[in-house]
mmCIF file with all atom_site columns, C-alpha atoms in Angstrom:
data_model
loop_
_atom_site.group_PDB
_atom_site.id
_atom_site.type_symbol
_atom_site.label_atom_id
_atom_site.label_alt_id
_atom_site.label_comp_id
_atom_site.label_asym_id
_atom_site.label_entity_id
_atom_site.label_seq_id
_atom_site.pdbx_PDB_ins_code
_atom_site.Cartn_x
_atom_site.Cartn_y
_atom_site.Cartn_z
_atom_site.occupancy
_atom_site.B_iso_or_equiv
_atom_site.pdbx_formal_charge
_atom_site.auth_seq_id
_atom_site.auth_comp_id
_atom_site.auth_asym_id
_atom_site.auth_atom_id
_atom_site.pdbx_PDB_model_num
ATOM 1   C CA . MET A 1 1   ? -0.065  0.268  -0.101 1.00 0.00 ? 780 MET A CA 1
ATOM 2   C CA . PRO A 1 2   ? 1.594   3.358  -0.586 1.00 0.00 ? 781 PRO A CA 1
ATOM 3   C CA . THR A 1 3   ? 1.875   5.799  2.735  1.00 0.00 ? 782 THR A CA 1
ATOM 4   C CA . PHE A 1 4   ? 0.663   9.160  2.384  1.00 0.00 ? 783 PHE A CA 1
ATOM 5   C CA . VAL A 1 5   ? 1.844   11.395 3.938  1.00 0.00 ? 784 VAL A CA 1
ATOM 6   C CA . THR A 1 6   ? -0.133  14.971 5.177  1.00 0.00 ? 785 THR A CA 1
ATOM 7   C CA . ARG A 1 7   ? 1.562   18.785 4.217  1.00 0.00 ? 786 ARG A CA 1
ATOM 8   C CA . PRO A 1 8   ? -0.062  22.606 4.850  1.00 0.00 ? 787 PRO A CA 1
ATOM 9   C CA . LEU A 1 9   ? -1.571  23.383 1.028  1.00 0.00 ? 788 LEU A CA 1
ATOM 10  C CA . ASP A 1 10  ? 0.784   24.862 -0.203 1.00 0.00 ? 789 ASP A CA 1
ATOM 11  C CA . ALA A 1 11  ? -0.585  28.916 -1.963 1.00 0.00 ? 790 ALA A CA 1
ATOM 12  C CA . ARG A 1 12  ? 0.105   27.991 -5.509 1.00 0.00 ? 791 ARG A CA 1
ATOM 13  C CA . GLN A 1 13  ? -1.984  24.332 -5.365 1.00 0.00 ? 792 GLN A CA 1
ATOM 14  C CA . VAL A 1 14  ? -5.094  26.630 -4.563 1.00 0.00 ? 793 VAL A CA 1
ATOM 15  C CA . ASP A 1 15  ? -6.697  25.631 -7.851 1.00 0.00 ? 794 ASP A CA 1
ATOM 16  C CA . GLN A 1 16  ? -5.508  21.945 -7.498 1.00 0.00 ? 795 GLN A CA 1
ATOM 17  C CA . ALA A 1 17  ? -7.468  22.002 -4.410 1.00 0.00 ? 796 ALA A CA 1
ATOM 18  C CA . TYR A 1 18  ? -10.273 23.407 -5.940 1.00 0.00 ? 797 TYR A CA 1
ATOM 19  C CA . ALA A 1 19  ? -9.947  20.549 -8.945 1.00 0.00 ? 798 ALA A CA 1
ATOM 20  C CA . LEU A 1 20  ? -10.429 17.953 -5.879 1.00 0.00 ? 799 LEU A CA 1
ATOM 21  C CA . MET A 1 21  ? -13.210 19.651 -3.996 1.00 0.00 ? 800 MET A CA 1
ATOM 22  C CA . ARG A 1 22  ? -15.163 19.826 -7.164 1.00 0.00 ? 801 ARG A CA 1
ATOM 23  C CA . PRO A 1 23  ? -16.735 16.580 -6.918 1.00 0.00 ? 802 PRO A CA 1
ATOM 24  C CA . PHE A 1 24  ? -17.588 16.953 -3.030 1.00 0.00 ? 803 PHE A CA 1
ATOM 25  C CA . TYR A 1 25  ? -19.300 20.510 -3.854 1.00 0.00 ? 804 TYR A CA 1
ATOM 26  C CA . PRO A 1 26  ? -20.172 20.619 -7.577 1.00 0.00 ? 805 PRO A CA 1
ATOM 27  C CA . GLU A 1 27  ? -21.735 24.038 -6.733 1.00 0.00 ? 806 GLU A CA 1
ATOM 28  C CA . LEU A 1 28  ? -18.254 25.547 -5.441 1.00 0.00 ? 807 LEU A CA 1
ATOM 29  C CA . THR A 1 29  ? -17.162 28.585 -7.927 1.00 0.00 ? 808 THR A CA 1
ATOM 30  C CA . VAL A 1 30  ? -13.071 29.343 -8.139 1.00 0.00 ? 809 VAL A CA 1
ATOM 31  C CA . GLU A 1 31  ? -13.629 32.418 -6.447 1.00 0.00 ? 810 GLU A CA 1
ATOM 32  C CA . ARG A 1 32  ? -15.205 31.107 -3.282 1.00 0.00 ? 811 ARG A CA 1
ATOM 33  C CA . TRP A 1 33  ? -13.027 28.838 -2.996 1.00 0.00 ? 812 TRP A CA 1
ATOM 34  C CA . ARG A 1 34  ? -10.408 30.800 -3.275 1.00 0.00 ? 813 ARG A CA 1
ATOM 35  C CA . ASP A 1 35  ? -11.561 33.340 -0.725 1.00 0.00 ? 814 ASP A CA 1
ATOM 36  C CA . HIS A 1 36  ? -11.424 31.169 1.589  1.00 0.00 ? 815 HIS A CA 1
ATOM 37  C CA . ALA A 1 37  ? -8.375  29.593 0.847  1.00 0.00 ? 816 ALA A CA 1
ATOM 38  C CA . GLN A 1 38  ? -6.652  32.112 1.382  1.00 0.00 ? 817 GLN A CA 1
ATOM 39  C CA . ALA A 1 39  ? -7.858  33.183 5.187  1.00 0.00 ? 818 ALA A CA 1
ATOM 40  C CA . LEU A 1 40  ? -6.850  30.302 6.272  1.00 0.00 ? 819 LEU A CA 1
ATOM 41  C CA . LEU A 1 41  ? -3.675  30.804 4.586  1.00 0.00 ? 820 LEU A CA 1
ATOM 42  C CA . ALA A 1 42  ? -3.402  34.391 6.060  1.00 0.00 ? 821 ALA A CA 1
ATOM 43  C CA . PRO A 1 43  ? -0.921  35.113 8.275  1.00 0.00 ? 822 PRO A CA 1
ATOM 44  C CA . GLY A 1 44  ? -2.030  35.524 11.447 1.00 0.00 ? 823 GLY A CA 1
ATOM 45  C CA . SER A 1 45  ? -4.947  33.062 10.691 1.00 0.00 ? 824 SER A CA 1
ATOM 46  C CA . ARG A 1 46  ? -5.998  30.707 13.922 1.00 0.00 ? 825 ARG A CA 1
ATOM 47  C CA . GLY A 1 47  ? -6.995  27.702 10.854 1.00 0.00 ? 826 GLY A CA 1
ATOM 48  C CA . GLY A 1 48  ? -5.131  25.880 8.236  1.00 0.00 ? 827 GLY A CA 1
ATOM 49  C CA . ILE A 1 49  ? -6.035  23.546 5.179  1.00 0.00 ? 828 ILE A CA 1
ATOM 50  C CA . VAL A 1 50  ? -4.051  20.898 5.253  1.00 0.00 ? 829 VAL A CA 1
ATOM 51  C CA . THR A 1 51  ? -3.553  17.881 2.154  1.00 0.00 ? 830 THR A CA 1
ATOM 52  C CA . VAL A 1 52  ? -3.209  13.972 2.222  1.00 0.00 ? 831 VAL A CA 1
ATOM 53  C CA . GLN A 1 53  ? -0.579  13.104 -0.885 1.00 0.00 ? 832 GLN A CA 1
ATOM 54  C CA . LEU A 1 54  ? 1.329   10.306 -1.719 1.00 0.00 ? 833 LEU A CA 1
ATOM 55  C CA . ASP A 1 55  ? 5.562   10.975 -3.111 1.00 0.00 ? 834 ASP A CA 1
ATOM 56  C CA . HIS A 1 56  ? 4.606   12.731 -6.529 1.00 0.00 ? 835 HIS A CA 1
ATOM 57  C CA . ARG A 1 57  ? 2.769   15.546 -4.538 1.00 0.00 ? 836 ARG A CA 1
ATOM 58  C CA . TYR A 1 58  ? -1.079  14.449 -5.966 1.00 0.00 ? 837 TYR A CA 1
ATOM 59  C CA . MET A 1 59  ? -3.904  15.573 -3.546 1.00 0.00 ? 838 MET A CA 1
ATOM 60  C CA . HIS A 1 60  ? -5.224  12.814 -2.672 1.00 0.00 ? 839 HIS A CA 1
ATOM 61  C CA . GLY A 1 61  ? -7.879  14.695 -0.234 1.00 0.00 ? 840 GLY A CA 1
ATOM 62  C CA . LEU A 1 62  ? -7.952  17.728 2.514  1.00 0.00 ? 841 LEU A CA 1
ATOM 63  C CA . PHE A 1 63  ? -9.449  19.165 5.315  1.00 0.00 ? 842 PHE A CA 1
ATOM 64  C CA . SER A 1 64  ? -9.350  23.127 6.079  1.00 0.00 ? 843 SER A CA 1
ATOM 65  C CA . TYR A 1 65  ? -9.914  23.461 10.362 1.00 0.00 ? 844 TYR A CA 1
ATOM 66  C CA . LEU A 1 66  ? -11.022 27.074 11.894 1.00 0.00 ? 845 LEU A CA 1
ATOM 67  C CA . LEU A 1 67  ? -9.597  26.873 16.168 1.00 0.00 ? 846 LEU A CA 1
ATOM 68  C CA . VAL A 1 68  ? -12.582 27.672 18.294 1.00 0.00 ? 847 VAL A CA 1
ATOM 69  C CA . PRO A 1 69  ? -14.270 29.076 21.304 1.00 0.00 ? 848 PRO A CA 1
ATOM 70  C CA . ASP A 1 70  ? -16.618 26.452 22.381 1.00 0.00 ? 849 ASP A CA 1
ATOM 71  C CA . LEU A 1 71  ? -18.601 26.665 24.787 1.00 0.00 ? 850 LEU A CA 1
ATOM 72  C CA . GLY A 1 72  ? -19.216 23.092 25.718 1.00 0.00 ? 851 GLY A CA 1
ATOM 73  C CA . HIS A 1 73  ? -15.112 22.276 25.342 1.00 0.00 ? 852 HIS A CA 1
ATOM 74  C CA . ARG A 1 74  ? -13.320 25.253 26.269 1.00 0.00 ? 853 ARG A CA 1
ATOM 75  C CA . LEU A 1 75  ? -11.467 24.948 22.719 1.00 0.00 ? 854 LEU A CA 1
ATOM 76  C CA . GLY A 1 76  ? -12.301 23.223 19.798 1.00 0.00 ? 855 GLY A CA 1
ATOM 77  C CA . LEU A 1 77  ? -10.754 22.398 16.304 1.00 0.00 ? 856 LEU A CA 1
ATOM 78  C CA . GLN A 1 78  ? -13.967 22.550 13.331 1.00 0.00 ? 857 GLN A CA 1
ATOM 79  C CA . VAL A 1 79  ? -13.373 21.006 10.430 1.00 0.00 ? 858 VAL A CA 1
ATOM 80  C CA . ASP A 1 80  ? -15.810 22.666 7.921  1.00 0.00 ? 859 ASP A CA 1
ATOM 81  C CA . VAL A 1 81  ? -14.186 20.904 4.449  1.00 0.00 ? 860 VAL A CA 1
ATOM 82  C CA . PHE A 1 82  ? -12.686 17.064 4.308  1.00 0.00 ? 861 PHE A CA 1
ATOM 83  C CA . VAL A 1 83  ? -12.511 15.946 1.440  1.00 0.00 ? 862 VAL A CA 1
ATOM 84  C CA . ALA A 1 84  ? -10.467 12.194 1.073  1.00 0.00 ? 863 ALA A CA 1
ATOM 85  C CA . LEU A 1 85  ? -10.494 11.010 -2.330 1.00 0.00 ? 864 LEU A CA 1
ATOM 86  C CA . ASP A 1 86  ? -8.170  8.017  -3.578 1.00 0.00 ? 865 ASP A CA 1
ATOM 87  C CA . LEU A 1 87  ? -9.637  4.878  -5.907 1.00 0.00 ? 866 LEU A CA 1
ATOM 88  C CA . PHE A 1 88  ? -7.613  2.144  -3.926 1.00 0.00 ? 867 PHE A CA 1
ATOM 89  C CA . ASP A 1 89  ? -6.845  3.180  -0.769 1.00 0.00 ? 868 ASP A CA 1
ATOM 90  C CA . PRO A 1 90  ? -9.893  5.927  0.307  1.00 0.00 ? 869 PRO A CA 1
ATOM 91  C CA . GLU A 1 91  ? -9.225  4.572  3.671  1.00 0.00 ? 870 GLU A CA 1
ATOM 92  C CA . GLY A 1 92  ? -5.411  5.004  4.086  1.00 0.00 ? 871 GLY A CA 1
ATOM 93  C CA . ALA A 1 93  ? -5.969  8.499  2.810  1.00 0.00 ? 872 ALA A CA 1
ATOM 94  C CA . GLY A 1 94  ? -9.006  9.522  5.272  1.00 0.00 ? 873 GLY A CA 1
ATOM 95  C CA . ASP A 1 95  ? -7.041  7.804  8.185  1.00 0.00 ? 874 ASP A CA 1
ATOM 96  C CA . ALA A 1 96  ? -4.150  10.414 7.699  1.00 0.00 ? 875 ALA A CA 1
ATOM 97  C CA . LEU A 1 97  ? -5.959  12.756 7.471  1.00 0.00 ? 876 LEU A CA 1
ATOM 98  C CA . LEU A 1 98  ? -7.617  12.048 10.670 1.00 0.00 ? 877 LEU A CA 1
ATOM 99  C CA . ALA A 1 99  ? -4.991  11.903 12.067 1.00 0.00 ? 878 ALA A CA 1
ATOM 100 C CA . GLU A 1 100 ? -3.710  15.115 11.846 1.00 0.00 ? 879 GLU A CA 1
ATOM 101 C CA . MET A 1 101 ? -6.561  17.180 12.871 1.00 0.00 ? 880 MET A CA 1
ATOM 102 C CA . ASP A 1 102 ? -5.482  14.599 16.181 1.00 0.00 ? 881 ASP A CA 1
ATOM 103 C CA . ARG A 1 103 ? -2.368  16.265 16.258 1.00 0.00 ? 882 ARG A CA 1
ATOM 104 C CA . ILE A 1 104 ? -2.934  19.740 15.281 1.00 0.00 ? 883 ILE A CA 1
ATOM 105 C CA . ALA A 1 105 ? -5.946  19.523 17.783 1.00 0.00 ? 884 ALA A CA 1
ATOM 106 C CA . ARG A 1 106 ? -4.139  18.489 20.920 1.00 0.00 ? 885 ARG A CA 1
ATOM 107 C CA . GLN A 1 107 ? -1.050  20.530 19.724 1.00 0.00 ? 886 GLN A CA 1
ATOM 108 C CA . ASN A 1 108 ? -2.970  23.191 19.927 1.00 0.00 ? 887 ASN A CA 1
ATOM 109 C CA . GLY A 1 109 ? -5.150  22.191 23.147 1.00 0.00 ? 888 GLY A CA 1
ATOM 110 C CA . CYS A 1 110 ? -8.177  21.602 22.216 1.00 0.00 ? 889 CYS A CA 1
ATOM 111 C CA . ASP A 1 111 ? -11.087 19.828 23.927 1.00 0.00 ? 890 ASP A CA 1
ATOM 112 C CA . ALA A 1 112 ? -12.311 18.081 20.650 1.00 0.00 ? 891 ALA A CA 1
ATOM 113 C CA . ILE A 1 113 ? -13.075 18.129 17.444 1.00 0.00 ? 892 ILE A CA 1
ATOM 114 C CA . HIS A 1 114 ? -16.239 18.544 15.274 1.00 0.00 ? 893 HIS A CA 1
ATOM 115 C CA . ILE A 1 115 ? -16.456 18.220 11.627 1.00 0.00 ? 894 ILE A CA 1
ATOM 116 C CA . THR A 1 116 ? -19.472 19.616 10.063 1.00 0.00 ? 895 THR A CA 1
ATOM 117 C CA . LEU A 1 117 ? -20.582 17.529 6.673  1.00 0.00 ? 896 LEU A CA 1
ATOM 118 C CA . PRO A 1 118 ? -23.014 18.487 4.283  1.00 0.00 ? 897 PRO A CA 1
ATOM 119 C CA . ASP A 1 119 ? -26.687 16.907 4.744  1.00 0.00 ? 898 ASP A CA 1
ATOM 120 C CA . SER A 1 120 ? -25.713 15.671 1.651  1.00 0.00 ? 899 SER A CA 1
ATOM 121 C CA . GLN A 1 121 ? -23.130 13.347 2.916  1.00 0.00 ? 900 GLN A CA 1
ATOM 122 C CA . VAL A 1 122 ? -24.472 13.430 6.106  1.00 0.00 ? 901 VAL A CA 1
ATOM 123 C CA . LYS A 1 123 ? -25.711 9.674  5.570  1.00 0.00 ? 902 LYS A CA 1
ATOM 124 C CA . THR A 1 124 ? -23.596 8.947  2.555  1.00 0.00 ? 903 THR A CA 1
ATOM 125 C CA . HIS A 1 125 ? -20.055 10.088 3.416  1.00 0.00 ? 904 HIS A CA 1
ATOM 126 C CA . PRO A 1 126 ? -17.192 6.821  2.106  1.00 0.00 ? 905 PRO A CA 1
ATOM 127 C CA . LEU A 1 127 ? -15.591 7.562  5.304  1.00 0.00 ? 906 LEU A CA 1
ATOM 128 C CA . LEU A 1 128 ? -18.562 7.982  7.941  1.00 0.00 ? 907 LEU A CA 1
ATOM 129 C CA . ALA A 1 129 ? -17.654 4.205  9.678  1.00 0.00 ? 908 ALA A CA 1
ATOM 130 C CA . ARG A 1 130 ? -14.525 5.151  9.996  1.00 0.00 ? 909 ARG A CA 1
ATOM 131 C CA . PHE A 1 131 ? -15.032 7.910  11.440 1.00 0.00 ? 910 PHE A CA 1
ATOM 132 C CA . ARG A 1 132 ? -16.938 6.871  14.089 1.00 0.00 ? 911 ARG A CA 1
ATOM 133 C CA . ALA A 1 133 ? -14.588 3.587  14.957 1.00 0.00 ? 912 ALA A CA 1
ATOM 134 C CA . LEU A 1 134 ? -12.099 6.683  15.576 1.00 0.00 ? 913 LEU A CA 1
ATOM 135 C CA . GLY A 1 135 ? -14.900 8.370  18.023 1.00 0.00 ? 914 GLY A CA 1
ATOM 136 C CA . HIS A 1 136 ? -16.332 10.572 16.295 1.00 0.00 ? 915 HIS A CA 1
ATOM 137 C CA . LEU A 1 137 ? -19.625 10.336 16.890 1.00 0.00 ? 916 LEU A CA 1
ATOM 138 C CA . PRO A 1 138 ? -22.732 13.056 16.791 1.00 0.00 ? 917 PRO A CA 1
ATOM 139 C CA . GLU A 1 139 ? -23.222 15.899 19.078 1.00 0.00 ? 918 GLU A CA 1
ATOM 140 C CA . GLY A 1 140 ? -26.274 17.364 18.372 1.00 0.00 ? 919 GLY A CA 1
ATOM 141 C CA . ARG A 1 141 ? -27.573 19.800 14.685 1.00 0.00 ? 920 ARG A CA 1
ATOM 142 C CA . ARG A 1 142 ? -25.939 22.080 13.860 1.00 0.00 ? 921 ARG A CA 1
ATOM 143 C CA . LEU A 1 143 ? -28.584 25.138 12.403 1.00 0.00 ? 922 LEU A CA 1
ATOM 144 C CA . CYS A 1 144 ? -28.540 27.994 9.340  1.00 0.00 ? 923 CYS A CA 1
ATOM 145 C CA . LYS A 1 145 ? -29.891 30.609 7.938  1.00 0.00 ? 924 LYS A CA 1
ATOM 146 C CA . HIS A 1 146 ? -28.337 32.046 5.205  1.00 0.00 ? 925 HIS A CA 1
ATOM 147 C CA . LEU A 1 147 ? -27.591 35.805 5.506  1.00 0.00 ? 926 LEU A CA 1
ATOM 148 C CA . ALA A 1 148 ? -26.251 36.978 1.826  1.00 0.00 ? 927 ALA A CA 1
ATOM 149 C CA . GLY A 1 149 ? -27.419 36.039 -1.714 1.00 0.00 ? 928 GLY A CA 1
ATOM 150 C CA . GLU A 1 150 ? -24.886 33.336 -1.792 1.00 0.00 ? 929 GLU A CA 1
ATOM 151 C CA . PRO A 1 151 ? -26.548 30.340 -1.702 1.00 0.00 ? 930 PRO A CA 1
ATOM 152 C CA . ALA A 1 152 ? -24.967 26.991 0.784  1.00 0.00 ? 931 ALA A CA 1
ATOM 153 C CA . LEU A 1 153 ? -22.824 24.392 -0.477 1.00 0.00 ? 932 LEU A CA 1
ATOM 154 C CA . ALA A 1 154 ? -24.399 20.875 -0.444 1.00 0.00 ? 933 ALA A CA 1
#
């Protein structure tokens, strides 16, 4: 089996990462993705984007995160995007991302990791069983009221 390596997203790879996102977020425009990535990669940001790659540096997945104060858990690692796509070893790519997520959360003193999945993926995400096996369990339900004119990503 190949060895997956996690790396922070390099600003020069933002468009490559967009291509990885499209199958999971078909409504996502390149401009919106670039804005999201730029905000997380900016100096002083309390977040980031982590990729999983093989030796050839081709991306097989990513997650974006933000460190947020949390009433129930003091400090949480909020993950709003989680994509793992490898035809031959999807669990390998996902496991590498989940391990890096744990490492970042512990390094920053987080008491919890919250992964938000779009409604369209809540029951069908290919790694849902893996999330649960590694201790990621449902905790409430997030509600959203859209204030901007842009539609939400499904």
